Coordinates of C-alpha atoms in Angstrom, one line a residue:
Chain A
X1 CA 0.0 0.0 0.0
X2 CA 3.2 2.5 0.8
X3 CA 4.6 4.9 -2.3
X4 CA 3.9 2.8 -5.5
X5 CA 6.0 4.6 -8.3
X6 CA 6.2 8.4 -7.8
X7 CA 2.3 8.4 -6.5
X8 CA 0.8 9.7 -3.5
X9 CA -1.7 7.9 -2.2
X10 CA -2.7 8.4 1.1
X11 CA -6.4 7.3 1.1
X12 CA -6.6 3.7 -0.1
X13 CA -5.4 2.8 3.5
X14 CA -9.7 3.9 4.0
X15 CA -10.4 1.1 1.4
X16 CA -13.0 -1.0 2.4
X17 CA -12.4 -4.3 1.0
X18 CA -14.7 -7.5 1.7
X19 CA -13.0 -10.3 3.9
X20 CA -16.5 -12.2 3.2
X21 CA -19.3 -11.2 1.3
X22 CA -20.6 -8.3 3.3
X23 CA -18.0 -8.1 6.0
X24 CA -15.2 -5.2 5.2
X25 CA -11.7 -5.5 6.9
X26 CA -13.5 -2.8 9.0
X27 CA -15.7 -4.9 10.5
X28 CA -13.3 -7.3 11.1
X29 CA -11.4 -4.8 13.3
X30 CA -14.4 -3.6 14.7
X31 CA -14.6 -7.2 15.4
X32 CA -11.0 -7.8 17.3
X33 CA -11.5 -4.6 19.6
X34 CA -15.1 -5.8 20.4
X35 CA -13.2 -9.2 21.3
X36 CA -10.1 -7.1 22.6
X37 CA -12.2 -5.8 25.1
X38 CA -13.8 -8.4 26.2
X39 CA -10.8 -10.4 26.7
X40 CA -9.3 -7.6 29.0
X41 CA -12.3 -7.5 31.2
X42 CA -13.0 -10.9 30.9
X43 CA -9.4 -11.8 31.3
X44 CA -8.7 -9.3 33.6
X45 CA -10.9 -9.6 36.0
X46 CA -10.4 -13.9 36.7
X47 CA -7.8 -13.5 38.8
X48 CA -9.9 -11.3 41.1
X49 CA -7.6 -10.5 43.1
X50 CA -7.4 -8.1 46.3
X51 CA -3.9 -6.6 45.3
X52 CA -4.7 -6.7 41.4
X53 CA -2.2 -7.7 39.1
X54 CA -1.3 -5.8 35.4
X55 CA -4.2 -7.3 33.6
X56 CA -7.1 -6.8 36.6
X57 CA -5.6 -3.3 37.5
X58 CA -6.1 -2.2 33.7
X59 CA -9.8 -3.7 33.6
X60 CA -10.1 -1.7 37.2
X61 CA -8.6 1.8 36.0
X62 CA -10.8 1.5 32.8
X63 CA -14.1 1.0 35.1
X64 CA -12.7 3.7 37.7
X65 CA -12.1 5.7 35.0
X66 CA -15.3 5.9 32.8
X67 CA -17.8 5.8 36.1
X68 CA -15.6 8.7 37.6
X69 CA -16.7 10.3 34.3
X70 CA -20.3 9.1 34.3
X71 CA -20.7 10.2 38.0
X72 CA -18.9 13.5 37.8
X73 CA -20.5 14.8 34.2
X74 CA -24.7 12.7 34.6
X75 CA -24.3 12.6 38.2
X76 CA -26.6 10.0 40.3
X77 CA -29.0 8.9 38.0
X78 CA -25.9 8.3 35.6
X79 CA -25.5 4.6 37.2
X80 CA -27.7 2.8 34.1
X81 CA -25.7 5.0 31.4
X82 CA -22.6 3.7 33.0
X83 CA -22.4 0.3 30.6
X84 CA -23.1 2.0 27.9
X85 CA -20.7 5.1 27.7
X86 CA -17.9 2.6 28.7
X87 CA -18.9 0.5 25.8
X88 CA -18.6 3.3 24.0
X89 CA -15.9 4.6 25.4
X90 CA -13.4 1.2 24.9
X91 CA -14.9 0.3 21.2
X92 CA -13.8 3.7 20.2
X93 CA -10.6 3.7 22.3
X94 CA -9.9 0.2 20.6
X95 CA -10.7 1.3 17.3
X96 CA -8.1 4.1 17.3
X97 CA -5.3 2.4 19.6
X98 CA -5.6 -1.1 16.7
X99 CA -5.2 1.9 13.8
X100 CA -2.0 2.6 15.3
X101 CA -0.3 -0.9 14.3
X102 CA 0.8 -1.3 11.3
X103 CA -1.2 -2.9 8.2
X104 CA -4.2 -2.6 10.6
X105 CA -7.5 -0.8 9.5
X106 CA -8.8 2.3 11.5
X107 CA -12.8 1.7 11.9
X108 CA -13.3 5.2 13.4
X109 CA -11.7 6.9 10.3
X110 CA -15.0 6.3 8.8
X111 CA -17.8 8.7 8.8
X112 CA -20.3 5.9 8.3
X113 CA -18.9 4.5 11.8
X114 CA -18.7 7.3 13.5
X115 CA -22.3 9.3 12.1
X116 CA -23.5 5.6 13.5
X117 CA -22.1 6.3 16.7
X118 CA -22.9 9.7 17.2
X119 CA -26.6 8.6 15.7
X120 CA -27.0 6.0 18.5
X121 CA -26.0 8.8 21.1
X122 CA -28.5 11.2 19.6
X123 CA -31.2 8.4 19.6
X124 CA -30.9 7.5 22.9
X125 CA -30.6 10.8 24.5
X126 CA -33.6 12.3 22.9
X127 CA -35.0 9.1 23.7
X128 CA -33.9 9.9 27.4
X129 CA -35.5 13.3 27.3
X130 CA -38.5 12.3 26.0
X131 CA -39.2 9.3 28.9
X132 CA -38.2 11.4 31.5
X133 CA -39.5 14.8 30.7
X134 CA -42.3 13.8 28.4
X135 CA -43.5 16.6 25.9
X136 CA -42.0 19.2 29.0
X137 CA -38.6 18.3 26.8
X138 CA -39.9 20.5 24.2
X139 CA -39.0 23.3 26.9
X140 CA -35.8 22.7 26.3
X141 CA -35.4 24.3 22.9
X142 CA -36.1 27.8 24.2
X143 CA -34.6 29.3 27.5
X144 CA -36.3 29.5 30.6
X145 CA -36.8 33.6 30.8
X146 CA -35.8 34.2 27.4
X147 CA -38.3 36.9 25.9
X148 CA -41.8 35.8 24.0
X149 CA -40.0 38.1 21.3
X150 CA -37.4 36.1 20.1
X151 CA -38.7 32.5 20.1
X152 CA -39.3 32.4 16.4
X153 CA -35.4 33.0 16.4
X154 CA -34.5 31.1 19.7
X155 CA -36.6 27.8 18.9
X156 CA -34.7 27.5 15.4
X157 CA -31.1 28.0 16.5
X158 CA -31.8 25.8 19.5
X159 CA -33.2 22.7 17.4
X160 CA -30.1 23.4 15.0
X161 CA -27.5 23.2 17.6
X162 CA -29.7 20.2 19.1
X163 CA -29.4 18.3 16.2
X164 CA -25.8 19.5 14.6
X165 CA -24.1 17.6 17.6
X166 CA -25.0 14.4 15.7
X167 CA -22.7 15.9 12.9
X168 CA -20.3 17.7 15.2
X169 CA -19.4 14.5 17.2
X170 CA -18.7 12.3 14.0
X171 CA -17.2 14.6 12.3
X172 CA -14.6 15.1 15.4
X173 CA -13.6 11.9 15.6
X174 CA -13.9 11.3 11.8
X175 CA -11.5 13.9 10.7
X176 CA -9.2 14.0 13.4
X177 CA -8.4 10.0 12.9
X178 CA -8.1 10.4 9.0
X179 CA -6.3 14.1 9.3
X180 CA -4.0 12.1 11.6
X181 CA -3.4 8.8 9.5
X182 CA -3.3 10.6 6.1
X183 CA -0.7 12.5 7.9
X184 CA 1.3 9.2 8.7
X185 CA 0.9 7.8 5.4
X186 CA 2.6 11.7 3.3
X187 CA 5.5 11.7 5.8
X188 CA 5.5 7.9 5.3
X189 CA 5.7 8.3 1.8
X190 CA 8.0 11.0 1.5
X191 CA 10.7 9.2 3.2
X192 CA 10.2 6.1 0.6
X193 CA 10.6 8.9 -2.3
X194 CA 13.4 10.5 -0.9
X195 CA 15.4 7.7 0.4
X196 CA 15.3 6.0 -3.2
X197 CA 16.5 9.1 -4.4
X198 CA 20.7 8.6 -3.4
X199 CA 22.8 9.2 -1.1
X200 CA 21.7 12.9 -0.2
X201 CA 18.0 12.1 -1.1
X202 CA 19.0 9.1 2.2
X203 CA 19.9 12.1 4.2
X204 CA 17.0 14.2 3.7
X205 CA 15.0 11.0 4.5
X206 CA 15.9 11.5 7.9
X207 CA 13.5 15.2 8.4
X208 CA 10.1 13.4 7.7
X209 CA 11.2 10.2 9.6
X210 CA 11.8 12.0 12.2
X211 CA 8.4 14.1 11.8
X212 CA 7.1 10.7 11.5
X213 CA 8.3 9.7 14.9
X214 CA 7.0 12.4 16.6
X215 CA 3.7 11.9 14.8
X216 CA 3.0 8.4 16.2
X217 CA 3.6 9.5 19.3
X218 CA 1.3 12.1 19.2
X219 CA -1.2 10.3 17.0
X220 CA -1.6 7.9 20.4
X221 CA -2.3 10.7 22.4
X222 CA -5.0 11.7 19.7
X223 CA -6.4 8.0 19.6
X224 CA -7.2 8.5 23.6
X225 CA -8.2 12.1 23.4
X226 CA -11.0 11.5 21.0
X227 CA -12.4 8.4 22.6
X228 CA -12.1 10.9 25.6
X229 CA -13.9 13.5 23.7
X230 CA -16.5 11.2 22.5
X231 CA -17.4 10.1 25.6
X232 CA -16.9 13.0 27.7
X233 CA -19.6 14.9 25.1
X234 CA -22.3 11.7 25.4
X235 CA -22.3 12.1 29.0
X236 CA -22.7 15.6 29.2
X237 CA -25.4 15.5 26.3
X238 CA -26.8 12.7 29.0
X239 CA -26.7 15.0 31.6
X240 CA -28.9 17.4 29.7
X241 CA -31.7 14.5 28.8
X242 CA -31.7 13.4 32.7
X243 CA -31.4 17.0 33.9
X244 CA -33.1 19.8 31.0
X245 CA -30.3 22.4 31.1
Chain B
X1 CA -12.2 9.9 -0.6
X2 CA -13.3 5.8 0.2
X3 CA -15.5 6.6 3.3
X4 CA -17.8 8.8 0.9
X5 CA -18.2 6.1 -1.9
X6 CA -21.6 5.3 -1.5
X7 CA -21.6 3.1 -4.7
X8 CA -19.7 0.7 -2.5
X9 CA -22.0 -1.9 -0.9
X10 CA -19.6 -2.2 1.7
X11 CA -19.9 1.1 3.2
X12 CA -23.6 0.1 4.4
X13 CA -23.4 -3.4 5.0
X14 CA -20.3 -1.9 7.6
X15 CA -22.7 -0.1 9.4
X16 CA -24.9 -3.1 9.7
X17 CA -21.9 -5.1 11.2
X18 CA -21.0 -2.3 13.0
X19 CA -24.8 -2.0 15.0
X20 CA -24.5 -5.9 15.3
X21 CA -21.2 -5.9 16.8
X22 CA -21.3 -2.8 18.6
X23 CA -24.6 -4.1 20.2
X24 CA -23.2 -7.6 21.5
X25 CA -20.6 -5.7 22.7
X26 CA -22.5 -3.8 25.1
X27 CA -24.9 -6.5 26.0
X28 CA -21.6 -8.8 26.7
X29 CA -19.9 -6.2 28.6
X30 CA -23.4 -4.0 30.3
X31 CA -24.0 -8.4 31.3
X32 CA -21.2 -10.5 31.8
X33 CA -18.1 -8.0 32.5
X34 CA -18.7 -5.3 34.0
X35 CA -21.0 -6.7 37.1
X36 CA -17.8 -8.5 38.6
X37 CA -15.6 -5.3 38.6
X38 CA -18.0 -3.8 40.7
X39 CA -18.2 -6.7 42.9
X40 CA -14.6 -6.9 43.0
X41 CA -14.1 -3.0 43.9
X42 CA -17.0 -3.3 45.9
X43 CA -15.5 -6.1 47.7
X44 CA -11.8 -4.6 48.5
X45 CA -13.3 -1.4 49.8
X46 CA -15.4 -3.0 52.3
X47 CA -12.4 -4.8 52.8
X48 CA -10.0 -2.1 53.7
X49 CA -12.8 -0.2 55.4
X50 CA -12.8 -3.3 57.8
X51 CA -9.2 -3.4 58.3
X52 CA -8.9 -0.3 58.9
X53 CA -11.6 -0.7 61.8
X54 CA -9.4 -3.4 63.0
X55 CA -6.4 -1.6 63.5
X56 CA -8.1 1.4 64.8
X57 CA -9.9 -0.8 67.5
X58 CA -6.7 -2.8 68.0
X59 CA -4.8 0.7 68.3
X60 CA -7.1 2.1 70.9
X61 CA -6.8 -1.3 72.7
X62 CA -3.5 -1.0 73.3
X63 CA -3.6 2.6 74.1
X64 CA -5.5 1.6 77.1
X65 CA -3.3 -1.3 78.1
X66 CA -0.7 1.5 77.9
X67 CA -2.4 3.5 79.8
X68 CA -3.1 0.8 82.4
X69 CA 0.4 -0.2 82.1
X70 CA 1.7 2.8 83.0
X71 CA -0.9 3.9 86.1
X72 CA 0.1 0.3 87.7
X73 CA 3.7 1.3 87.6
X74 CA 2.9 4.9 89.1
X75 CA 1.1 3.0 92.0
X76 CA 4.0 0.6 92.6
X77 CA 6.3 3.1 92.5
X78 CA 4.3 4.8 95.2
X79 CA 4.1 1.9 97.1
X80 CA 7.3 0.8 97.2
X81 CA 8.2 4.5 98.7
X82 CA 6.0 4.5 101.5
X83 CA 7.4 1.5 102.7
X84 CA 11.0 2.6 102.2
X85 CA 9.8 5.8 104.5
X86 CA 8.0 3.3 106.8
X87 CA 11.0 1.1 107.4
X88 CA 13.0 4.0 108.0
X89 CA 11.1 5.8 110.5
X90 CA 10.8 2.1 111.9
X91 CA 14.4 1.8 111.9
X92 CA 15.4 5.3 113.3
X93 CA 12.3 4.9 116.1
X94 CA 13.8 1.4 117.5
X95 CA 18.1 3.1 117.5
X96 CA 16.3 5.9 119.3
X97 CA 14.7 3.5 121.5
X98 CA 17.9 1.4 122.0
X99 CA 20.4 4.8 122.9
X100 CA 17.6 6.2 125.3
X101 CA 18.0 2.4 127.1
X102 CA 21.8 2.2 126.9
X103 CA 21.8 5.8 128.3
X104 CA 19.6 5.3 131.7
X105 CA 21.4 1.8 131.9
X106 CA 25.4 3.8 132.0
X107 CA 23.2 6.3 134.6
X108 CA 22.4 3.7 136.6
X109 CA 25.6 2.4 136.8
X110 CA 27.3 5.4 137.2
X111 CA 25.3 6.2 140.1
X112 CA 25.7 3.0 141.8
X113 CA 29.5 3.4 141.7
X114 CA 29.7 6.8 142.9
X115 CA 28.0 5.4 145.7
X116 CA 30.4 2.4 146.1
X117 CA 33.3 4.7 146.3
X118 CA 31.5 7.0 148.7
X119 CA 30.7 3.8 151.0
X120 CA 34.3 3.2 150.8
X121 CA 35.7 6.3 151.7
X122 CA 33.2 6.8 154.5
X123 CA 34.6 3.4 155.6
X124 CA 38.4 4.3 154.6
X125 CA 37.6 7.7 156.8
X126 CA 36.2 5.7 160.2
X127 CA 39.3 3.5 159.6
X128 CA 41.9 6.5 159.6
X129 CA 40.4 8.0 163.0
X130 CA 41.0 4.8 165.1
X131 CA 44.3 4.0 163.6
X132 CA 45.4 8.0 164.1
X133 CA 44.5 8.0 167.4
X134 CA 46.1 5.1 168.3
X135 CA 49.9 6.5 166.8
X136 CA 49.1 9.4 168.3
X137 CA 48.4 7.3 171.4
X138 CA 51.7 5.5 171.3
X139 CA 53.8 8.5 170.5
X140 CA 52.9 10.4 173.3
X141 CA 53.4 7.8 175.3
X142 CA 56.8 7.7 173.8
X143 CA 57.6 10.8 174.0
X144 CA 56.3 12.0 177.7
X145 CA 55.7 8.7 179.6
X146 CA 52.3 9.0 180.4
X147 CA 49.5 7.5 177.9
X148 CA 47.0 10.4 177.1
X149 CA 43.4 9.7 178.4
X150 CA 41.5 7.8 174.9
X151 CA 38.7 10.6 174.7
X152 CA 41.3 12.9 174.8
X153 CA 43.2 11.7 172.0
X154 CA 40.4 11.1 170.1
X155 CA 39.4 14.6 170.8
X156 CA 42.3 16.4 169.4
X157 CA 43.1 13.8 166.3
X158 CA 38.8 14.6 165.3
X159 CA 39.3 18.3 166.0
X160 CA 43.2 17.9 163.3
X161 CA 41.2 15.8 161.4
X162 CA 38.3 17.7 161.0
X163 CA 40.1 20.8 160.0
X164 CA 42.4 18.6 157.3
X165 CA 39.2 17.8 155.8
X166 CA 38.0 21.5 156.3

């Protein structure tokens, strides 16, 4: 897939390409971090241990750390969300962390995926909303104390924003996973070029390998940040279902 | 751009896959892993909570067996004073005792020797007169011929006597 000829081509490493009929190399990374996941917590968690060990302690942080979340953004009633933003959470966290290896396929650089995601989110908060608050949701969309005035401005712009975070929150992730691999794959390519190119074209291959180096590393802190992100927004759009403003 | 190539079955049947695996995900996880974390963190803090009971009780038990330990030694030390004080005043009350005895005792016998000697000299005195008149007795009879009349003599050796003594 790297440099072929004097080509650039940093976007076939999005190609979808069936493994079976119907099932893309996507899904079948979707499928390893679903299994991935389970296998930590699965796995993690037999020794159950008082003083945990590697494995148990990383199962332990990831459920410390996503209820901490849960209970600090939703608050109390954010107890039944709790399985579902960490599902979230890991699949996502998965997804970017198996892009990282080499040769592997990045699920969330996908805006199917992720508009999926984000869709599911938007679903189930307004669905939230709605069996909590009944039709009183509706209030939501314009301001307690706002004047009579400017509803037929207020209600619009509120129902916008309301529904762009669908878009906003795919498109996040989306971009900022294929910004960040298509990234990888030029500075990845340019050191292929110039290092065929002699012995100085060698020696300049050493600028974008190094850029490279540095890009991984931050590309990981990326991977985490967005599964952060993604999450971090789900509970606070939670928060507002359970809590109206 | 392949994510937008919606000619490409693939990019819907993904999402399909995606729903289904997503969704077994969470039931697997929401079912089966996540409920023994919570046991198991559940667990270890009730855990520590109760040690930490324990060693608080155990500290405050042996705070008072300190405590105790250290009033009892107080009291003993007391103790053993008072008696060191008593056995001393005992001590100094019975030598007191004994010199007060040993002093009238040396009295006693003081007195009854100054009497001795006084007996004796009375008795070394009456013994002097009768052998003094009796020289004198003989000397003048010695020296003049004629033995002086015995009341006399005994007369004038009473009346030197007497004014030896004076």
């Amino acid at each position: 897939m790297a440099a072929e000829g004097k080509t650039m081509d940093a976007l076939s490493q999005f190609e979808l390409t069936p493994i079976v009929a119907g099932f893309s190399n996507s899904n079948l990374y979707m499928l390893i971090a679903g299994v991935a996941i389970s296998a930590l917590m699965l796995i993690g968690m037999q020794p159950r241990a008082r003083v945990p060990g590697r494995l148990q302690s990383l199962a332990e942080v990831s459920y410390e750390f996503i209820y901490g979340l849960v209970r600090d953004q939703i608050g109390h009633e954010g107890k039944k969300f709790f399985p579902f933003v960490f599902t979230l959470f890991m699949f996502i966290l998965f997804g970017n962390m198996l892009g990282m290896l080499p040769y592997a396929f990045t699920f969330t650089s996908h805006i199917a995926v992720t508009f999926t995601l984000a869709l599911v989110v938007f679903v189930l908060v307004t669905a939230v909303a709605l069996a909590i608050h009944g039709l009183h949701f509706f209030s939501y969309f314009f301001p307690e104390g706002a004047p009579k005035a400017l509803a037929p401005l207020i209600i619009p712009i509120e129902i916008i924003s309301y529904l762009s975070r669908v878009v906003s929150l795919s498109v996040r992730l989306f971009a900022n996973m294929v910004a960040g691999h298509v990234m990888l794959k030029v500075f990845a390519t340019f050191v292929v070029m110039m290092g065929s190119a002699g012995v100085l074209g060698l020696l300049g291959a050493l600028a974008p390998l190094a850029i490279n180096v540095a890009l991984v590393g931050f590309e990981f802190l990326v991977a985490f940040l967005q599964a952060y992100v993604f999450a971090v927004l789900t509970c606070i759009y939670l928060h507002d279902a359970v809590h109206l403003h | 751009m392949p994510q937008l190539d919606f000619a490409n079955p693939l990019l819907l049947t993904q999402v399909f896959w995606l729903l289904v695996i997503f969704g077994a995900l969470y039931v697997l996880v929401s079912q089966v892993a996540l409920p023994p974390v919570a046991r198991m963190l559940e667990e270890r803090a009730t855990a520590i909570a109760a040690d930490l009971e324990r060693a608080r009780a155990l500290k405050a038990e042996a705070d008072a067996a300190m405590a105790e330990a250290e009033r009892e030694q107080a009291r003993a030390r007391a103790e053993a004073q008072a008696q060191i004080r008593a056995t001393l005043d005992a001590a100094k009350a019975e030598a007191a005792k004994a010199e007060a005895e040993l002093s009238t005792r040396l009295a006693a016998e003081l007195d009854a020797a100054e009497q001795r000697i006084a007996e004796a000299r009375a008795r070394a005195m009456a013994a002097i007169e009768q052998v003094a008149v009796e020289a004198a007795t003989a000397a003048t009879g010695r020296l003049i011929g004629v033995a002086p009349d015995a009341a006399a003599a005994r007369a004038a050796v009473g009346a030197v006597l007497a004014a030896r003594q004076g």
